[in-house]
Coordinates of C-alpha atoms in Angstrom, one line a residue:
M278 CA -9.8 29.7 -8.5
F279 CA -6.7 30.0 -11.0
K280 CA -5.6 33.5 -9.8
D281 CA -6.1 32.4 -6.1
V282 CA -3.7 29.3 -6.5
V283 CA -1.2 30.6 -9.2
L284 CA 0.2 33.9 -7.8
E285 CA 2.5 34.5 -10.8
A286 CA 2.1 32.7 -14.1
G287 CA 5.3 33.3 -16.2
A288 CA 6.3 32.0 -19.5
H289 CA 8.5 29.1 -17.8
H290 CA 7.5 29.2 -14.1
W291 CA 4.1 29.5 -12.2
R292 CA 4.6 30.4 -8.6
L293 CA 1.8 28.7 -6.4
A294 CA 0.3 30.1 -3.2
A295 CA 1.7 27.7 -0.2
S296 CA -0.7 26.1 1.8
A297 CA -0.6 26.5 5.5
L298 CA 0.2 22.8 5.8
Y299 CA 3.4 23.1 4.3
P300 CA 5.0 25.7 6.3
D301 CA 8.6 25.5 4.8
A302 CA 7.2 25.2 1.3
E303 CA 8.1 27.4 -1.9
P304 CA 6.1 25.7 -4.6
I305 CA 6.9 26.6 -8.2
I306 CA 6.0 24.5 -11.2
N307 CA 9.0 24.9 -13.9
W308 CA 7.4 24.2 -17.3
R309 CA 11.0 23.8 -18.6
K310 CA 11.0 20.3 -17.1
L311 CA 7.8 19.2 -18.8
L312 CA 9.4 17.8 -21.9
P313 CA 12.4 15.5 -22.3
V314 CA 15.5 17.4 -23.7
D315 CA 16.4 17.4 -27.3
K316 CA 13.0 16.0 -28.2
G317 CA 10.9 17.4 -31.2
T318 CA 11.0 20.7 -33.0
K319 CA 10.7 24.0 -31.4
H320 CA 7.0 24.3 -32.8
Q321 CA 6.0 20.7 -31.5
R322 CA 7.6 21.5 -28.0
A323 CA 5.9 24.9 -27.8
Y324 CA 2.6 23.6 -29.0
L325 CA 2.3 20.6 -26.7
T326 CA 3.6 23.0 -23.8
K327 CA 0.7 25.5 -24.6
S328 CA -1.8 22.9 -24.7
S329 CA -0.6 21.4 -21.4
K330 CA -0.6 24.8 -19.7
E331 CA -4.2 25.4 -20.9
F332 CA -5.5 21.9 -19.5
L333 CA -3.9 22.5 -16.2
E334 CA -5.3 25.9 -15.9
A335 CA -8.8 24.4 -16.9
L336 CA -8.3 21.7 -14.2
I337 CA -7.6 24.1 -11.6
D338 CA -10.9 26.1 -12.7
M339 CA -13.1 23.1 -13.0
P340 CA -16.4 23.3 -11.0
S341 CA -15.4 20.2 -8.9
A342 CA -12.1 22.0 -7.7
Q343 CA -14.2 25.3 -7.1
R344 CA -16.6 23.6 -4.7
R345 CA -13.7 22.9 -2.5
G346 CA -13.3 26.5 -1.8
T347 CA -9.8 26.2 -1.5
L348 CA -7.1 24.1 -3.5
S349 CA -3.9 23.1 -2.0
H350 CA -0.7 23.7 -4.0
A351 CA 0.3 20.1 -3.3
T352 CA -2.7 19.0 -5.2
V353 CA -1.9 21.1 -8.2
E354 CA 1.8 19.7 -8.1
N355 CA 0.4 16.1 -8.2
W356 CA -1.8 17.0 -11.0
W357 CA 1.3 18.5 -13.1
R358 CA 3.4 15.4 -12.1
W359 CA 0.7 13.0 -13.5
L360 CA 0.4 15.2 -16.7
R361 CA 4.2 15.2 -17.2
R362 CA 4.4 11.5 -16.9
L363 CA 2.1 11.2 -19.6
V364 CA 3.7 14.0 -21.8
V365 CA 6.9 12.3 -21.5
W366 CA 5.4 8.9 -22.5
M367 CA 3.7 10.4 -25.6
V368 CA 6.9 12.2 -26.7
E369 CA 9.0 9.1 -26.7
R370 CA 6.8 7.7 -28.9
D371 CA 6.5 10.9 -31.2
L372 CA 3.0 11.7 -30.3
W373 CA 3.0 15.7 -30.0
R374 CA -0.7 16.2 -29.4
F375 CA -3.3 15.0 -27.1
S376 CA -5.7 14.4 -30.2
Q377 CA -3.1 11.7 -31.3
L378 CA -3.8 9.5 -28.3
G379 CA -6.0 6.8 -29.9
P380 CA -7.7 3.8 -28.1
E381 CA -4.6 1.6 -28.5
A382 CA -2.1 4.4 -27.2
M383 CA -4.2 5.2 -24.4
L384 CA -4.5 1.6 -23.3
E385 CA -0.8 0.9 -23.8
F386 CA -0.1 3.9 -21.4
L387 CA -2.5 2.5 -19.0
R388 CA -1.2 -1.0 -19.1
E389 CA 2.5 0.0 -18.2
R390 CA 1.1 2.3 -15.4
S391 CA -0.8 -0.8 -13.9
V392 CA 2.1 -2.8 -12.9
A393 CA 5.8 -2.0 -11.5
A394 CA 8.4 -1.3 -14.0
D395 CA 10.8 -3.6 -12.5
G396 CA 9.4 -6.5 -14.2
S397 CA 8.1 -8.0 -11.0
G398 CA 4.5 -8.0 -12.2
E399 CA 3.3 -6.2 -8.9
R400 CA 0.3 -4.0 -9.4
L401 CA 0.6 -0.5 -8.6
R402 CA -1.9 1.1 -6.3
N403 CA -1.7 4.6 -7.7
G404 CA -2.1 3.6 -11.4
N405 CA -5.7 4.4 -11.4
V406 CA -4.8 8.0 -11.0
F407 CA -4.1 8.1 -14.7
V408 CA -7.5 6.8 -15.6
V409 CA -8.9 9.7 -13.7
L410 CA -6.5 11.9 -15.7
M411 CA -7.9 10.6 -19.1
R412 CA -11.4 11.4 -17.8
W413 CA -10.2 14.8 -17.0
L414 CA -8.7 15.4 -20.5
W415 CA -12.0 14.3 -22.1
D416 CA -14.3 16.3 -19.9
L417 CA -12.2 19.6 -20.3
R418 CA -11.5 18.9 -24.1
F419 CA -13.4 22.1 -25.1
D420 CA -10.8 24.2 -22.9
Y421 CA -7.4 23.3 -24.2
T422 CA -6.0 23.2 -27.8
A423 CA -5.5 19.7 -29.7
S424 CA -7.5 18.0 -27.2
L425 CA -8.4 14.3 -26.5
R426 CA -10.7 12.7 -29.1
V427 CA -11.4 9.2 -27.5
N428 CA -13.8 9.0 -24.7
P429 CA -12.2 6.9 -22.0
S430 CA -15.6 5.5 -21.0
D431 CA -15.7 3.7 -24.2
L432 CA -12.8 1.5 -23.0
M433 CA -14.0 1.0 -19.7
Y434 CA -14.1 -3.0 -20.1
E435 CA -10.5 -3.1 -20.8
I436 CA -9.6 -0.5 -18.3
D437 CA -11.4 -2.6 -15.8
R438 CA -9.2 -5.6 -16.6
L439 CA -6.1 -3.4 -16.1
F440 CA -7.6 -1.8 -12.7
P441 CA -10.1 -4.2 -11.3
P442 CA -12.9 -2.2 -9.2
K443 CA -12.0 -4.6 -6.2
Q444 CA -8.5 -2.8 -6.2
R445 CA -10.0 0.8 -6.5
H446 CA -10.1 1.4 -2.8
G447 CA -8.0 3.4 -0.3
W448 CA -6.0 2.1 2.6
K449 CA -7.7 -0.3 4.9
A450 CA -7.9 -0.4 8.7
V451 CA -5.4 -2.5 10.2
D452 CA -7.1 -5.7 11.9
E453 CA -7.6 -5.0 15.7
A454 CA -5.7 -8.4 16.4
V455 CA -2.4 -6.7 14.9
A456 CA -3.1 -3.1 15.9
L457 CA -3.4 -3.6 19.4
P458 CA -0.2 -5.7 20.2
L459 CA 1.5 -3.1 17.6
L460 CA 0.1 -0.1 19.8
R461 CA 1.1 -1.9 23.3
D462 CA 4.7 -2.7 22.1
A463 CA 5.3 0.8 20.8
I464 CA 4.4 2.1 24.4
W465 CA 6.4 -0.7 25.9
W466 CA 9.4 0.3 23.6
L467 CA 9.3 4.0 24.5
K468 CA 9.0 3.3 28.2
V469 CA 12.1 0.6 28.3
H470 CA 14.5 2.0 25.7
G471 CA 13.5 5.6 25.2
T472 CA 15.7 6.8 28.1
T473 CA 18.7 4.8 27.0
L474 CA 18.4 6.1 23.4
Q475 CA 18.1 9.4 24.5
A476 CA 20.9 9.4 27.0
T477 CA 23.3 7.9 24.1
L478 CA 22.2 10.7 21.7
R479 CA 23.0 13.4 24.2
K480 CA 26.5 12.0 24.6
R481 CA 26.9 11.8 21.0
A482 CA 25.8 15.5 20.8
L483 CA 28.5 16.4 23.4
L484 CA 31.1 14.4 21.6
E485 CA 30.4 16.1 17.9
R486 CA 30.1 19.7 19.7
G487 CA 33.7 19.3 20.9
F488 CA 35.3 18.5 17.4
V489 CA 36.0 22.0 16.8
G490 CA 39.6 22.8 15.7
I491 CA 40.9 19.0 15.7
T492 CA 42.0 16.9 12.5
A493 CA 39.8 14.4 10.6
D494 CA 41.6 11.5 12.0
A495 CA 41.6 12.6 15.5
R496 CA 37.5 13.0 15.1
S497 CA 37.4 9.4 13.7
K498 CA 39.5 7.9 16.8
A499 CA 37.2 9.6 19.1
R500 CA 34.0 8.5 17.6
T501 CA 35.5 4.9 17.6
Q502 CA 36.1 5.3 21.2
A503 CA 32.9 6.7 22.0
Y504 CA 30.8 4.2 20.2
R505 CA 32.9 1.2 22.0
A506 CA 31.7 3.0 25.3
F507 CA 28.3 3.0 24.1
A508 CA 28.3 -0.8 23.3
A509 CA 29.7 -1.6 26.6
E510 CA 26.7 -0.1 28.3
P511 CA 24.3 -3.0 29.6
E512 CA 21.0 -0.7 28.7
F513 CA 22.6 0.0 25.2
A514 CA 23.5 -4.1 24.7
D515 CA 19.8 -4.8 25.8
M516 CA 18.3 -2.3 23.1
A517 CA 20.4 -3.6 20.4
R518 CA 19.6 -7.4 21.4
D519 CA 16.0 -6.6 21.1
L520 CA 16.7 -5.0 17.8
G521 CA 18.5 -7.9 16.3
M522 CA 21.7 -6.0 16.2
E523 CA 23.7 -7.9 18.9
G524 CA 27.2 -8.1 17.7
A525 CA 26.7 -5.4 15.0
R526 CA 28.7 -2.3 15.1
P527 CA 27.3 0.3 17.6
Y528 CA 27.0 2.7 14.9
Y529 CA 24.5 0.8 12.9
A530 CA 22.5 -0.3 16.0
L531 CA 22.2 3.2 17.0
R532 CA 21.0 4.2 13.6
R533 CA 18.4 1.2 13.8
A534 CA 17.2 2.5 17.3
V535 CA 16.6 5.9 16.1
N536 CA 14.7 4.8 13.3
C537 CA 12.5 2.2 15.4
T538 CA 12.0 4.9 18.4
E539 CA 10.8 7.4 15.8
G540 CA 8.5 4.6 14.2
A541 CA 7.1 3.8 17.9
C542 CA 6.3 7.5 18.6
L543 CA 4.7 7.7 15.0
I544 CA 2.7 4.8 15.8
I545 CA 1.3 6.1 19.1
L546 CA 0.3 9.4 17.5
L547 CA -1.3 8.0 14.5
F548 CA -3.1 5.3 16.0
M549 CA -4.2 7.2 19.2
V550 CA -5.1 10.5 17.4
G551 CA -6.1 9.7 14.0
F552 CA -4.0 12.6 12.2
R553 CA -3.7 13.0 8.5
C554 CA -0.1 12.4 7.7
R555 CA 0.5 15.8 6.5
E556 CA -1.3 17.2 9.6
L557 CA 1.3 15.4 11.7
V558 CA 4.2 16.4 9.5
S559 CA 3.3 20.1 9.6
M560 CA 3.2 20.3 13.3
D561 CA 5.6 22.1 15.3
S562 CA 7.8 21.6 18.5
D563 CA 5.7 23.9 20.6
A564 CA 2.4 22.1 19.6
M565 CA 1.7 20.8 22.9
V566 CA -0.5 23.0 25.3
R567 CA -1.9 22.4 28.6
E568 CA -5.2 23.4 29.9
D569 CA -6.9 22.9 33.4
S570 CA -10.4 21.5 33.3
E571 CA -13.1 22.9 35.8
A572 CA -12.1 20.1 38.2
G573 CA -8.6 21.2 38.2
E574 CA -7.2 18.2 36.1
P575 CA -4.5 18.8 33.6
L576 CA -5.9 18.6 30.1
Y577 CA -3.5 18.3 27.0
R578 CA -4.2 19.5 23.5
L579 CA -2.0 19.6 20.3
R580 CA -2.2 22.7 18.1
G581 CA -1.9 22.2 14.4
V582 CA -3.3 23.0 10.8
A583 CA -6.3 20.9 9.4
A584 CA -5.9 19.2 6.3
K585 CA -9.4 20.4 5.2
K586 CA -11.2 23.6 5.4
G587 CA -8.4 25.8 3.9
G588 CA -5.7 24.7 6.5
E589 CA -7.3 26.5 9.3
A590 CA -6.0 26.1 12.8
R591 CA -7.2 23.4 15.0
T592 CA -6.4 21.2 18.0
W593 CA -6.6 17.4 19.0
V594 CA -6.9 16.1 22.4
A595 CA -3.9 14.2 23.6
S596 CA -4.2 11.4 25.9
G597 CA -1.2 10.3 28.4
P598 CA 1.0 8.0 25.8
V599 CA 0.4 10.6 23.1
V600 CA 1.7 13.3 25.5
D601 CA 4.9 11.2 26.1
A602 CA 5.4 10.6 22.6
V603 CA 5.4 14.2 21.7
E604 CA 7.6 15.2 24.6
Y605 CA 10.0 12.5 23.8
L606 CA 10.1 13.7 19.9
V607 CA 10.6 17.3 21.2
S608 CA 13.6 16.5 23.4
M609 CA 15.2 13.7 20.8
H610 CA 16.7 16.5 18.5
V611 CA 16.4 19.7 20.6
D612 CA 19.9 20.7 20.1
A613 CA 19.8 20.3 16.2
R614 CA 16.6 21.9 16.2
T615 CA 18.0 24.9 18.2
F616 CA 21.0 25.4 16.3
A617 CA 19.3 25.3 12.7
G618 CA 16.3 27.5 14.0
Q619 CA 13.8 24.8 13.0
K620 CA 10.5 24.5 14.6
A621 CA 9.4 21.2 13.2
L622 CA 8.3 18.6 15.9
L623 CA 9.5 15.9 13.2
I624 CA 13.0 16.2 11.9
G625 CA 14.1 14.5 8.7
R626 CA 17.7 12.7 8.6
R627 CA 20.0 12.4 5.7
G628 CA 20.6 8.6 5.0
G629 CA 18.9 7.5 8.3
N630 CA 21.9 9.0 10.4
P631 CA 21.2 10.5 13.8
V632 CA 20.8 14.3 13.5
V633 CA 23.5 16.4 15.2
A634 CA 23.7 20.2 16.0
G635 CA 25.4 21.9 13.0
S636 CA 23.7 19.6 10.3
A637 CA 20.8 21.1 8.2
A638 CA 17.7 20.2 10.1
K639 CA 14.7 19.9 8.0
R640 CA 11.1 18.9 8.4
I641 CA 10.6 15.3 7.8
S642 CA 8.9 14.2 4.3
T643 CA 5.6 12.4 4.3
H644 CA 7.3 9.6 2.3
S645 CA 9.4 8.8 5.4
I646 CA 6.6 8.3 8.0
G647 CA 5.5 4.8 6.6
P648 CA 9.2 3.2 6.5
R649 CA 9.7 4.4 9.9
M650 CA 6.6 3.0 11.2
L651 CA 7.3 -0.3 9.4
C652 CA 10.7 -0.4 10.7
F653 CA 9.5 -0.8 14.2
A654 CA 6.6 -3.0 13.4
N655 CA 9.1 -5.7 12.0
S656 CA 11.6 -5.3 14.6
A657 CA 13.4 -8.4 15.7
F658 CA 11.7 -8.4 19.3
R659 CA 8.5 -8.5 17.6
D660 CA 9.0 -11.8 15.6
D661 CA 6.0 -13.6 17.6
R662 CA 3.7 -11.0 16.6
P663 CA 1.7 -10.8 13.1
R664 CA 4.0 -9.5 10.3
L665 CA 3.0 -6.4 8.3
K666 CA 4.0 -6.1 4.7
H667 CA 2.6 -2.5 4.4
L668 CA 1.7 0.2 7.0
H669 CA 0.3 3.4 5.6
P670 CA -0.4 6.3 7.9
H671 CA -3.9 6.5 6.5
S672 CA -4.4 3.0 7.6
A673 CA -3.8 4.0 11.3
R674 CA -6.3 6.9 10.8
K675 CA -8.8 4.4 9.9
T676 CA -8.0 2.0 12.3
F677 CA -8.4 4.8 15.1
A678 CA -11.8 5.3 13.8
R679 CA -12.7 1.6 14.1
F680 CA -11.4 1.7 17.8
V681 CA -13.8 4.3 18.7
V682 CA -16.8 2.9 17.0
L683 CA -16.3 -0.6 17.8
R684 CA -16.5 0.1 21.5
D685 CA -19.4 2.8 21.2
K686 CA -21.3 3.6 18.1
R687 CA -22.9 6.5 19.6
A688 CA -19.4 8.2 19.3
L689 CA -19.8 8.4 15.6
E690 CA -21.0 12.0 15.5
S691 CA -18.0 13.0 17.7
L692 CA -15.7 11.1 15.6
A693 CA -17.0 13.0 12.5
Y694 CA -16.4 16.3 14.3
H695 CA -13.0 15.0 15.3
Y696 CA -12.0 14.1 11.9
G697 CA -13.4 17.5 10.4
H698 CA -15.9 15.8 8.3
T699 CA -19.0 17.8 7.0
H700 CA -21.2 14.7 7.9
R701 CA -21.0 11.9 9.8
L702 CA -22.0 9.5 6.8
I703 CA -18.6 10.3 5.3
T704 CA -16.8 9.1 8.5
D705 CA -19.2 5.8 8.5
G706 CA -18.8 5.0 5.1
C707 CA -15.2 5.8 4.3
Y708 CA -13.5 5.2 7.6
V709 CA -15.6 2.9 9.8
G710 CA -17.4 0.7 7.2
S711 CA -21.2 -0.1 7.3
D712 CA -20.9 -3.6 9.1
I713 CA -17.7 -4.5 10.7
E714 CA -18.8 -7.6 12.4
L715 CA -20.3 -8.9 9.1
A716 CA -16.8 -8.1 7.4
Q717 CA -15.1 -9.9 10.0
M718 CA -17.5 -13.0 9.9
V719 CA -16.9 -13.2 6.1
N720 CA -13.3 -13.2 6.4
E721 CA -13.1 -15.9 9.0
E722 CA -15.5 -18.0 6.8
S723 CA -13.4 -17.5 3.8
R724 CA -10.2 -18.7 5.7
R725 CA -12.0 -21.8 6.9
D726 CA -13.1 -22.6 3.3
L727 CA -9.4 -22.1 2.3
A728 CA -8.2 -24.2 5.4
A729 CA -10.6 -27.0 4.5
G730 CA -9.5 -27.2 0.9
L731 CA -6.0 -27.2 1.6
T732 CA -6.5 -30.0 4.3
D733 CA -8.2 -32.2 1.7
I734 CA -5.6 -31.7 -0.8
L735 CA -2.6 -32.4 1.6
S736 CA -4.1 -35.2 3.5
S737 CA -5.7 -37.0 0.6
S738 CA -4.1 -40.3 -0.4
V739 CA -5.1 -39.8 -4.1
I740 CA -4.5 -36.4 -6.0
A741 CA -4.2 -35.7 -9.6
G742 CA -4.0 -32.9 -12.2
K743 CA -1.0 -31.0 -13.4
A744 CA -0.3 -29.2 -9.9
A745 CA -0.2 -32.5 -8.2
G746 CA 3.6 -33.0 -8.9
N747 CA 4.5 -29.8 -7.3
L748 CA 2.2 -30.6 -4.3
Q749 CA 4.2 -33.7 -3.5
K750 CA 6.8 -32.0 -1.7
F751 CA 4.3 -30.8 0.9
A752 CA 1.8 -34.0 0.6
G753 CA 4.3 -36.8 -0.3
S754 CA 2.4 -39.8 -1.7
G755 CA -0.5 -39.8 0.9
T756 CA -0.2 -39.0 4.5
S757 CA 2.9 -40.5 5.5
K758 CA 4.8 -37.5 5.5
L759 CA 2.3 -35.6 7.5
R760 CA 1.6 -37.7 10.5
G761 CA -0.7 -36.0 13.1
R762 CA -3.1 -33.4 12.8
K763 CA -1.2 -30.9 14.4
A764 CA 1.5 -31.2 11.8
L765 CA -0.9 -30.8 9.1
E766 CA -2.7 -27.8 10.7
S767 CA 0.6 -26.0 11.0
L768 CA 1.7 -26.7 7.2
V769 CA -1.9 -25.1 6.3
D770 CA -1.4 -22.1 8.4
R771 CA 2.2 -21.7 6.9
L772 CA 0.6 -21.9 3.4
I773 CA -2.2 -19.6 4.2
G774 CA 0.5 -17.0 5.8
Q775 CA 2.5 -17.2 2.6
G776 CA -0.6 -16.1 0.5
V777 CA -1.6 -19.3 -1.2
Q778 CA -5.0 -18.8 -3.2
L779 CA -7.5 -21.6 -3.6
A780 CA -10.2 -21.4 -6.0
P781 CA -12.6 -24.8 -5.4
C782 CA -15.2 -25.8 -7.8
D783 CA -17.4 -28.9 -8.6
W784 CA -14.6 -30.7 -10.8
G785 CA -11.3 -29.9 -8.5
Y786 CA -9.3 -27.1 -7.0
C787 CA -7.3 -24.4 -8.6
V788 CA -4.2 -23.6 -6.7
Y789 CA -3.8 -20.4 -8.3
S790 CA -0.8 -18.6 -9.8
Q791 CA -1.4 -16.0 -12.4
A792 CA 1.7 -16.8 -14.5
L793 CA 0.5 -20.4 -15.0
S794 CA -3.2 -19.7 -15.4
A795 CA -4.8 -21.3 -18.5
C796 CA -8.1 -19.1 -18.0
R797 CA -6.1 -15.8 -18.2
G798 CA -6.6 -14.7 -14.7
D799 CA -5.4 -11.9 -13.0
A800 CA -3.7 -10.7 -9.9
L801 CA -7.2 -11.1 -8.0
G802 CA -7.6 -14.7 -9.2
P803 CA -9.0 -17.0 -11.7
N804 CA -11.2 -15.7 -14.7
E805 CA -14.5 -17.0 -13.9
A806 CA -15.9 -16.3 -17.3
N807 CA -13.0 -18.3 -18.8
R808 CA -13.4 -21.2 -16.3
S809 CA -14.3 -24.7 -17.4
A810 CA -13.7 -28.4 -16.7
E811 CA -11.7 -28.4 -20.1
V812 CA -9.9 -25.3 -19.6
C813 CA -8.9 -26.3 -15.9
S814 CA -7.8 -29.8 -16.6
S815 CA -5.3 -28.6 -18.9
C816 CA -3.9 -25.8 -16.5
A817 CA -1.0 -26.3 -14.5
N818 CA -2.6 -25.0 -11.4
F819 CA -5.2 -27.7 -11.4
V820 CA -5.6 -30.4 -8.8
V821 CA -8.3 -33.3 -8.3
T822 CA -8.7 -35.6 -5.2
D823 CA -11.0 -38.4 -4.5
K824 CA -13.6 -36.1 -3.5
H825 CA -14.5 -35.1 -7.1
R826 CA -14.3 -38.5 -8.5
G827 CA -18.0 -38.6 -8.4
W828 CA -18.3 -35.5 -10.7
W829 CA -15.9 -36.8 -13.5
T830 CA -17.6 -40.3 -13.5
E831 CA -21.0 -38.9 -14.1
R832 CA -19.7 -36.6 -16.7
A833 CA -18.0 -39.7 -18.6
E834 CA -21.3 -41.7 -18.2
R835 CA -23.3 -38.7 -19.7
D836 CA -21.0 -38.3 -22.7
A837 CA -20.8 -42.1 -23.3
Q838 CA -24.7 -42.2 -23.5
F839 CA -24.8 -39.1 -25.6
L840 CA -22.5 -40.7 -28.2
D841 CA -24.7 -43.7 -28.5
T842 CA -27.3 -41.4 -29.9
K843 CA -27.8 -42.1 -33.8
G844 CA -27.5 -39.5 -36.4
L845 CA -25.3 -37.1 -34.7
P846 CA -23.2 -34.8 -36.9
A847 CA -19.4 -35.8 -37.2
Q848 CA -18.4 -32.4 -35.6
T849 CA -20.5 -33.0 -32.7
V850 CA -19.4 -36.3 -32.3
A851 CA -15.5 -35.1 -32.4
W852 CA -16.1 -32.6 -30.0
V853 CA -17.9 -34.9 -27.3
Q854 CA -15.3 -37.5 -28.0
R855 CA -12.5 -35.1 -27.2
R856 CA -14.3 -34.1 -23.8
L857 CA -14.8 -37.8 -23.0
D858 CA -11.0 -38.6 -23.7
G859 CA -10.1 -35.6 -21.5
T860 CA -12.5 -37.2 -18.6
H861 CA -11.0 -40.5 -18.9
Q862 CA -7.7 -39.0 -18.6
V863 CA -8.4 -37.5 -15.2
L864 CA -9.9 -40.6 -14.0
R865 CA -7.0 -42.7 -15.1
S866 CA -4.7 -40.5 -13.0
L867 CA -7.1 -40.6 -9.9
N868 CA -7.1 -44.6 -10.5
A869 CA -3.3 -44.5 -10.8
G870 CA -3.1 -42.8 -7.7
R871 CA -5.3 -44.9 -5.9
L872 CA -3.3 -48.0 -6.8
H873 CA 0.0 -46.5 -5.9
A874 CA -1.4 -45.5 -2.5
T875 CA -2.8 -49.0 -2.1
S876 CA 0.5 -50.8 -2.8
Q877 CA 2.5 -48.4 -0.7
N878 CA 0.1 -49.3 2.4
Q879 CA 0.5 -52.9 1.9
S880 CA 4.3 -52.4 1.8
E881 CA 4.2 -50.7 4.9

């Protein structure tokens, strides 16, 4: 496998065989960039580089890679980037051999890779790849020098705390209630504003083409006049208004329009065909072909390269909206594509600026697909639609699978063939899911439970606990500030939309915030192993309502009866008394809240 993937293995550069999915790629691994400059001795640098080369070669030749039959150069480049990040981290701590990575160092590295480096505390979705890298370093320890001596499996308890198993999943399908309006809006946008944008871009291209032999000042004045003329057109003004760019400079409105229109086309293609992102990016402008069926009806297909099966050629059937989106993308940058001799269907744009003939027209990067889609999804004219914080191309692929199977489960075999999977169980397990209806029912029931808990807190005349003070701005002192059921339901919906987490239990509610968690919970919620009435009552997330008064009263009575028992050890008495004092404190808070509510009602 190594000789098939690495065409030339020099001392400082490895030249890789480019995959058919990357028509413009010239992949090279530069080993001189593995280590930071001016770090370590010549021997240390050479020894660590030698060890890293041996590991990467063993990784390419490992049995699981050979079973694929082919190995993309992009996969090897990803492996090299992960390895380089680990090596740079080691060198900064004066660790020059993998054998020096002890348990503490390994966990420290994984801990840094589990959250964002900007201090926001946001968990990284791709951090788990470094756990996989550690396992490979252990599995291949006999194939490279100064190998790892610690088995990552011995640290799985600590690793699971950093990368909870619940977070180790791929991108999920977009809910149908969100995906269908998004797809309808994309088709609508292309029909209503596509022609306006295309005409504006054509005028701009003609303007730029006439700038030969004139001064920069003259070009600037001509552009200003042209953009004023664009803004004066009613169709352009309507498009800018829908983008929320009414009153903005026409240049910025045009740039936003290009981003959103490309995003609309991408949404149509990804949600209605189910491409892998790389399959779509590698597609050329002549990908559309027309065939006639036996009945004489036109049948359109898209030619491209499959991401699996060694990058062999394949086709996808294209429906009407897909045909319109492809034809629009072809004509959108036809001048720039012709001038640069570029065949790519999707053209990248430097700084988001519209492409003009004469500029370097390059194939778009896969990293630009998601932001384009999200730009359209969160456009101003969609303010009344469900909002999306993240929109990944693979989510669209999984959503397409849900579209197909939800309507006809007999189509699973055809869907597996369409996706290029070797067996329909792969499609069913990884893309569709075993029971979509059950998952939807569970999500709906969880939301109802969350809404019921928030309603109890916000409508209760008595709330106690350390989080009660923070909730007063929502609940006031009773229901005086939340008059009417509609107002309360609206507030609960808003809180749920903001992502509030509520963990109910027999003794109260946890309005969860990881930063304030006394049980040392994580991003997924409270730590169930550390939760208890004593821990919760001392936590800043804790809230009690009158609903829980019976639990605390019974607890106080049981502890009081227990303390009446004769012959108890002093330590036991001290511990139970301390627990009883905490129980009385909670009851006093509830009683004080009841008295306050009663006096306020009498004054009203």
